[in-house]
PDB file of C-alpha atoms in Angstrom:
ATOM      1  CA  PRO A   7      79.061  48.582 114.022  1.00  0.00           C
ATOM      2  CA  ALA A   8      81.680  46.404 115.779  1.00  0.00           C
ATOM      3  CA  CYS A   9      85.094  47.716 116.783  1.00  0.00           C
ATOM      4  CA  ILE A  10      87.750  46.760 114.185  1.00  0.00           C
ATOM      5  CA  LEU A  11      90.185  45.922 117.059  1.00  0.00           C
ATOM      6  CA  CYS A  12      88.105  44.024 119.621  1.00  0.00           C
ATOM      7  CA  ASN A  13      85.209  42.943 117.360  1.00  0.00           C
ATOM      8  CA  ARG A  14      82.638  44.059 119.933  1.00  0.00           C
ATOM      9  CA  ALA A  15      79.747  46.357 119.107  1.00  0.00           C
ATOM     10  CA  ASP A  16      79.368  47.565 122.746  1.00  0.00           C
ATOM     11  CA  ASP A  17      78.528  51.241 123.071  1.00  0.00           C
ATOM     12  CA  ASN A  18      79.565  51.774 126.691  1.00  0.00           C
ATOM     13  CA  SER A  19      81.684  54.839 126.370  1.00  0.00           C
ATOM     14  CA  ASN A  20      82.480  54.777 130.111  1.00  0.00           C
ATOM     15  CA  LEU A  21      84.292  51.460 129.600  1.00  0.00           C
ATOM     16  CA  TYR A  22      85.563  51.614 126.061  1.00  0.00           C
ATOM     17  CA  GLY A  23      85.600  55.326 125.222  1.00  0.00           C
ATOM     18  CA  PRO A  24      83.499  56.750 122.421  1.00  0.00           C
ATOM     19  CA  LYS A  25      83.412  54.934 119.121  1.00  0.00           C
ATOM     20  CA  ILE A  26      85.431  56.587 116.453  1.00  0.00           C
ATOM     21  CA  ILE A  27      84.014  56.048 112.954  1.00  0.00           C
ATOM     22  CA  SER A  28      85.874  56.909 109.756  1.00  0.00           C
ATOM     23  CA  GLY A  29      84.322  55.632 106.546  1.00  0.00           C
ATOM     24  CA  SER A  30      83.977  51.813 106.981  1.00  0.00           C
ATOM     25  CA  ILE A  31      86.222  51.743 109.989  1.00  0.00           C
ATOM     26  CA  CYS A  32      84.839  51.813 113.542  1.00  0.00           C
ATOM     27  CA  ALA A  33      86.900  51.529 116.690  1.00  0.00           C
ATOM     28  CA  HIS A  34      86.576  52.165 120.460  1.00  0.00           C
ATOM     29  CA  GLN A  35      88.779  55.079 121.547  1.00  0.00           C
ATOM     30  CA  PHE A  36      90.478  53.016 124.302  1.00  0.00           C
ATOM     31  CA  CYS A  37      91.091  50.108 121.917  1.00  0.00           C
ATOM     32  CA  LEU A  38      93.011  52.521 119.801  1.00  0.00           C
ATOM     33  CA  VAL A  39      94.845  54.212 122.623  1.00  0.00           C
ATOM     34  CA  PHE A  40      96.090  50.866 124.138  1.00  0.00           C
ATOM     35  CA  ALA A  41      96.862  49.005 120.851  1.00  0.00           C
ATOM     36  CA  SER A  42     100.502  48.063 121.142  1.00  0.00           C
ATOM     37  CA  ASP A  43     101.192  47.917 117.342  1.00  0.00           C
ATOM     38  CA  LEU A  44      99.400  51.245 116.539  1.00  0.00           C
ATOM     39  CA  CYS A  45     102.151  53.679 115.650  1.00  0.00           C
ATOM     40  CA  TYR A  46      99.740  56.535 115.195  1.00  0.00           C
ATOM     41  CA  LYS A  47     100.408  60.118 114.472  1.00  0.00           C
ATOM     42  CA  GLU A  48      98.013  62.434 116.361  1.00  0.00           C
ATOM     43  CA  ILE A  49      96.618  65.010 114.212  1.00  0.00           C
ATOM     44  CA  GLN A  50      94.944  67.829 116.099  1.00  0.00           C
ATOM     45  CA  ILE A  51      91.686  68.844 114.372  1.00  0.00           C
ATOM     46  CA  GLU A  52      89.276  71.060 116.270  1.00  0.00           C
ATOM     47  CA  ASP A  53      90.360  69.825 119.679  1.00  0.00           C
ATOM     48  CA  GLU A  54      89.999  66.117 118.637  1.00  0.00           C
ATOM     49  CA  ASN A  55      92.780  63.647 118.164  1.00  0.00           C
ATOM     50  CA  MET A  56      92.359  61.722 114.871  1.00  0.00           C
ATOM     51  CA  TYR A  57      94.096  58.471 113.925  1.00  0.00           C
ATOM     52  CA  MET A  58      95.426  57.668 110.489  1.00  0.00           C
ATOM     53  CA  VAL A  59      93.244  54.950 108.916  1.00  0.00           C
ATOM     54  CA  SER A  60      96.328  53.306 107.423  1.00  0.00           C
ATOM     55  CA  ASP A  61      97.909  53.080 110.853  1.00  0.00           C
ATOM     56  CA  ILE A  62      94.714  51.485 112.266  1.00  0.00           C
ATOM     57  CA  LEU A  63      94.653  48.903 109.429  1.00  0.00           C
ATOM     58  CA  HIS A  64      98.319  48.215 110.151  1.00  0.00           C
ATOM     59  CA  ALA A  65      97.595  47.560 113.808  1.00  0.00           C
ATOM     60  CA  VAL A  66      94.721  45.241 112.914  1.00  0.00           C
ATOM     61  CA  GLN A  67      96.912  43.248 110.512  1.00  0.00           C
ATOM     62  CA  GLN A  68      99.655  42.947 113.211  1.00  0.00           C
ATOM     63  CA  ALA A  69      97.121  41.669 115.762  1.00  0.00           C
ATOM     64  CA  ALA A  70      95.364  39.239 113.335  1.00  0.00           C
ATOM     65  CA  GLN A  71      97.496  36.266 114.349  1.00  0.00           C
ATOM     66  CA  LYS A  72      97.989  37.096 117.976  1.00  0.00           C
ATOM     67  CA  GLU A  73      95.895  35.143 120.421  1.00  0.00           C
ATOM     68  CA  CYS A  74      94.252  36.736 123.494  1.00  0.00           C
ATOM     69  CA  PHE A  75      95.292  35.003 126.668  1.00  0.00           C
ATOM     70  CA  LYS A  76      91.827  35.693 128.183  1.00  0.00           C
ATOM     71  CA  CYS A  77      89.371  34.584 125.469  1.00  0.00           C
ATOM     72  CA  GLY A  78      91.612  32.589 123.169  1.00  0.00           C
ATOM     73  CA  GLU A  79      90.502  34.462 120.022  1.00  0.00           C
ATOM     74  CA  LYS A  80      92.783  35.959 117.497  1.00  0.00           C
ATOM     75  CA  GLY A  81      93.212  39.673 116.972  1.00  0.00           C
ATOM     76  CA  ALA A  82      94.690  40.576 120.387  1.00  0.00           C
ATOM     77  CA  SER A  83      96.049  44.142 119.813  1.00  0.00           C
ATOM     78  CA  ILE A  84      97.388  44.908 123.321  1.00  0.00           C
ATOM     79  CA  ALA A  85     100.572  43.460 124.727  1.00  0.00           C
ATOM     80  CA  CYS A  86     101.601  43.212 128.399  1.00  0.00           C
ATOM     81  CA  GLN A  87     104.398  45.890 128.829  1.00  0.00           C
ATOM     82  CA  GLU A  88     106.500  43.691 131.043  1.00  0.00           C
ATOM     83  CA  VAL A  89     109.776  42.835 129.382  1.00  0.00           C
ATOM     84  CA  ASN A  90     109.807  39.196 128.033  1.00  0.00           C
ATOM     85  CA  CYS A  91     106.036  38.742 128.701  1.00  0.00           C
ATOM     86  CA  ASN A  92     104.242  37.521 125.629  1.00  0.00           C
ATOM     87  CA  ARG A  93     100.684  37.789 126.844  1.00  0.00           C
ATOM     88  CA  ARG A  94      98.327  39.684 124.552  1.00  0.00           C
ATOM     89  CA  PHE A  95      94.666  40.616 124.933  1.00  0.00           C
ATOM     90  CA  HIS A  96      91.728  42.623 123.490  1.00  0.00           C
ATOM     91  CA  PHE A  97      90.870  45.837 125.460  1.00  0.00           C
ATOM     92  CA  PRO A  98      87.553  44.379 126.770  1.00  0.00           C
ATOM     93  CA  CYS A  99      89.397  41.134 127.828  1.00  0.00           C
ATOM     94  CA  ALA A 100      91.836  43.267 129.758  1.00  0.00           C
ATOM     95  CA  LEU A 101      88.942  44.768 131.750  1.00  0.00           C
ATOM     96  CA  GLU A 102      87.520  41.285 132.357  1.00  0.00           C
ATOM     97  CA  GLY A 103      90.862  39.590 133.144  1.00  0.00           C
ATOM     98  CA  SER A 104      92.216  41.702 135.964  1.00  0.00           C
ATOM     99  CA  CYS A 105      94.713  43.429 133.743  1.00  0.00           C
ATOM    100  CA  ILE A 106      95.751  46.940 134.521  1.00  0.00           C
ATOM    101  CA  THR A 107      95.431  49.694 131.918  1.00  0.00           C
ATOM    102  CA  GLN A 108      97.105  53.020 132.751  1.00  0.00           C
ATOM    103  CA  TYR A 109      94.873  55.909 131.465  1.00  0.00           C
ATOM    104  CA  PHE A 110      97.851  58.295 131.327  1.00  0.00           C
ATOM    105  CA  GLU A 111     100.776  58.627 129.032  1.00  0.00           C
ATOM    106  CA  PRO A 112     102.405  56.428 127.847  1.00  0.00           C
ATOM    107  CA  PHE A 113      99.083  54.422 128.107  1.00  0.00           C
ATOM    108  CA  ARG A 114     100.607  51.060 129.181  1.00  0.00           C
ATOM    109  CA  SER A 115      98.852  47.780 129.845  1.00  0.00           C
ATOM    110  CA  PHE A 116      99.943  44.869 132.017  1.00  0.00           C
ATOM    111  CA  CYS A 117      98.630  41.337 132.343  1.00  0.00           C
ATOM    112  CA  TRP A 118      97.315  40.014 135.776  1.00  0.00           C
ATOM    113  CA  GLU A 119     100.707  38.609 136.680  1.00  0.00           C
ATOM    114  CA  HIS A 120     102.752  41.826 135.922  1.00  0.00           C
ATOM    115  CA  CYS A 121     100.452  44.446 137.256  1.00  0.00           C
ATOM    116  CA  PRO A 122     102.191  47.311 139.058  1.00  0.00           C
ATOM    117  CA  GLU A 123     101.304  47.215 142.757  1.00  0.00           C
ATOM    118  CA  GLN A 124     101.293  49.736 145.507  1.00  0.00           C
ATOM    119  CA  TYR A 125     103.753  49.041 148.255  1.00  0.00           C
ATOM    120  CA  MET A 126     102.239  49.915 151.643  1.00  0.00           C
ATOM    121  CA  GLU A 127     103.484  49.337 155.140  1.00  0.00           C
ATOM    122  CA  ALA A 128     100.217  50.194 156.731  1.00  0.00           C
ATOM    123  CA  VAL A 129      97.323  47.670 156.696  1.00  0.00           C
ATOM    124  CA  PRO A 130      93.832  48.996 157.181  1.00  0.00           C
ATOM    125  CA  ASP A 131      92.182  48.329 160.559  1.00  0.00           C
ATOM    126  CA  ASP A 132      88.431  48.206 159.857  1.00  0.00           C
ATOM    127  CA  ASN A 133      88.739  51.026 157.379  1.00  0.00           C
ATOM    128  CA  PRO A 134      85.694  51.659 155.218  1.00  0.00           C
ATOM    129  CA  CYS A 135      85.979  52.840 151.650  1.00  0.00           C
ATOM    130  CA  LEU A 136      85.910  56.736 151.811  1.00  0.00           C
ATOM    131  CA  ILE A 137      83.745  56.697 148.673  1.00  0.00           C
ATOM    132  CA  CYS A 138      81.118  54.097 149.257  1.00  0.00           C
ATOM    133  CA  MET A 139      81.668  53.366 152.938  1.00  0.00           C
ATOM    134  CA  ASP A 140      81.866  49.609 152.273  1.00  0.00           C
ATOM    135  CA  PRO A 141      84.517  47.585 154.175  1.00  0.00           C
ATOM    136  CA  VAL A 142      87.915  47.549 152.476  1.00  0.00           C
ATOM    137  CA  GLU A 143      89.954  44.386 152.072  1.00  0.00           C
ATOM    138  CA  ASP A 144      92.922  43.995 154.444  1.00  0.00           C
ATOM    139  CA  SER A 145      95.518  44.200 151.747  1.00  0.00           C
ATOM    140  CA  VAL A 146      96.192  46.112 148.501  1.00  0.00           C
ATOM    141  CA  SER A 147      94.632  44.088 145.666  1.00  0.00           C
ATOM    142  CA  TYR A 148      93.206  44.590 142.203  1.00  0.00           C
ATOM    143  CA  GLY A 149      90.051  45.854 143.896  1.00  0.00           C
ATOM    144  CA  THR A 150      91.633  48.115 146.505  1.00  0.00           C
ATOM    145  CA  MET A 151      94.117  51.008 146.624  1.00  0.00           C
ATOM    146  CA  VAL A 152      95.403  53.411 149.118  1.00  0.00           C
ATOM    147  CA  CYS A 153      96.193  57.114 148.928  1.00  0.00           C
ATOM    148  CA  PRO A 154      99.898  57.301 148.264  1.00  0.00           C
ATOM    149  CA  VAL A 155     100.235  60.638 150.176  1.00  0.00           C
ATOM    150  CA  CYS A 156      98.636  60.037 153.484  1.00  0.00           C
ATOM    151  CA  GLN A 157      98.590  56.152 153.353  1.00  0.00           C
ATOM    152  CA  HIS A 158      95.405  56.058 155.488  1.00  0.00           C
ATOM    153  CA  ALA A 159      92.632  56.567 152.915  1.00  0.00           C
ATOM    154  CA  TRP A 160      91.650  53.265 151.294  1.00  0.00           C
ATOM    155  CA  PHE A 161      89.338  52.839 148.271  1.00  0.00           C
TER     156      PHE A 161
END
């Protein structure tokens, strides 16, 4: 079944998190976590966080008239966290649109224009990525980052 928040049936748990199904409601975990209008109460049941169905339906209703800046469709449940930015998007569109989603509390999302950036004085000089050994771009960008401690390891 399709996610009630992003309307996609994708099952890639690496990208969207596992699907959470409760009765007739199905949602990707990360769509729930990053939904701006989801005022959820986490209930700890056997080491799993559960979301209140009424809160999920409220978030869907709030997003119903909000347009995604990436795909243009209604139902955009995630808002850029920059003050005075009105851009909204679906979670999959955030991944495709160079938005930043922070996978740590408070689980914030930012549009491409307001993405937090690393500020580095050093510029890599023919540094390969320490993970895959491919060449790294010569500046910090959406596709690169540098270790904040040593400022020499680029990824």
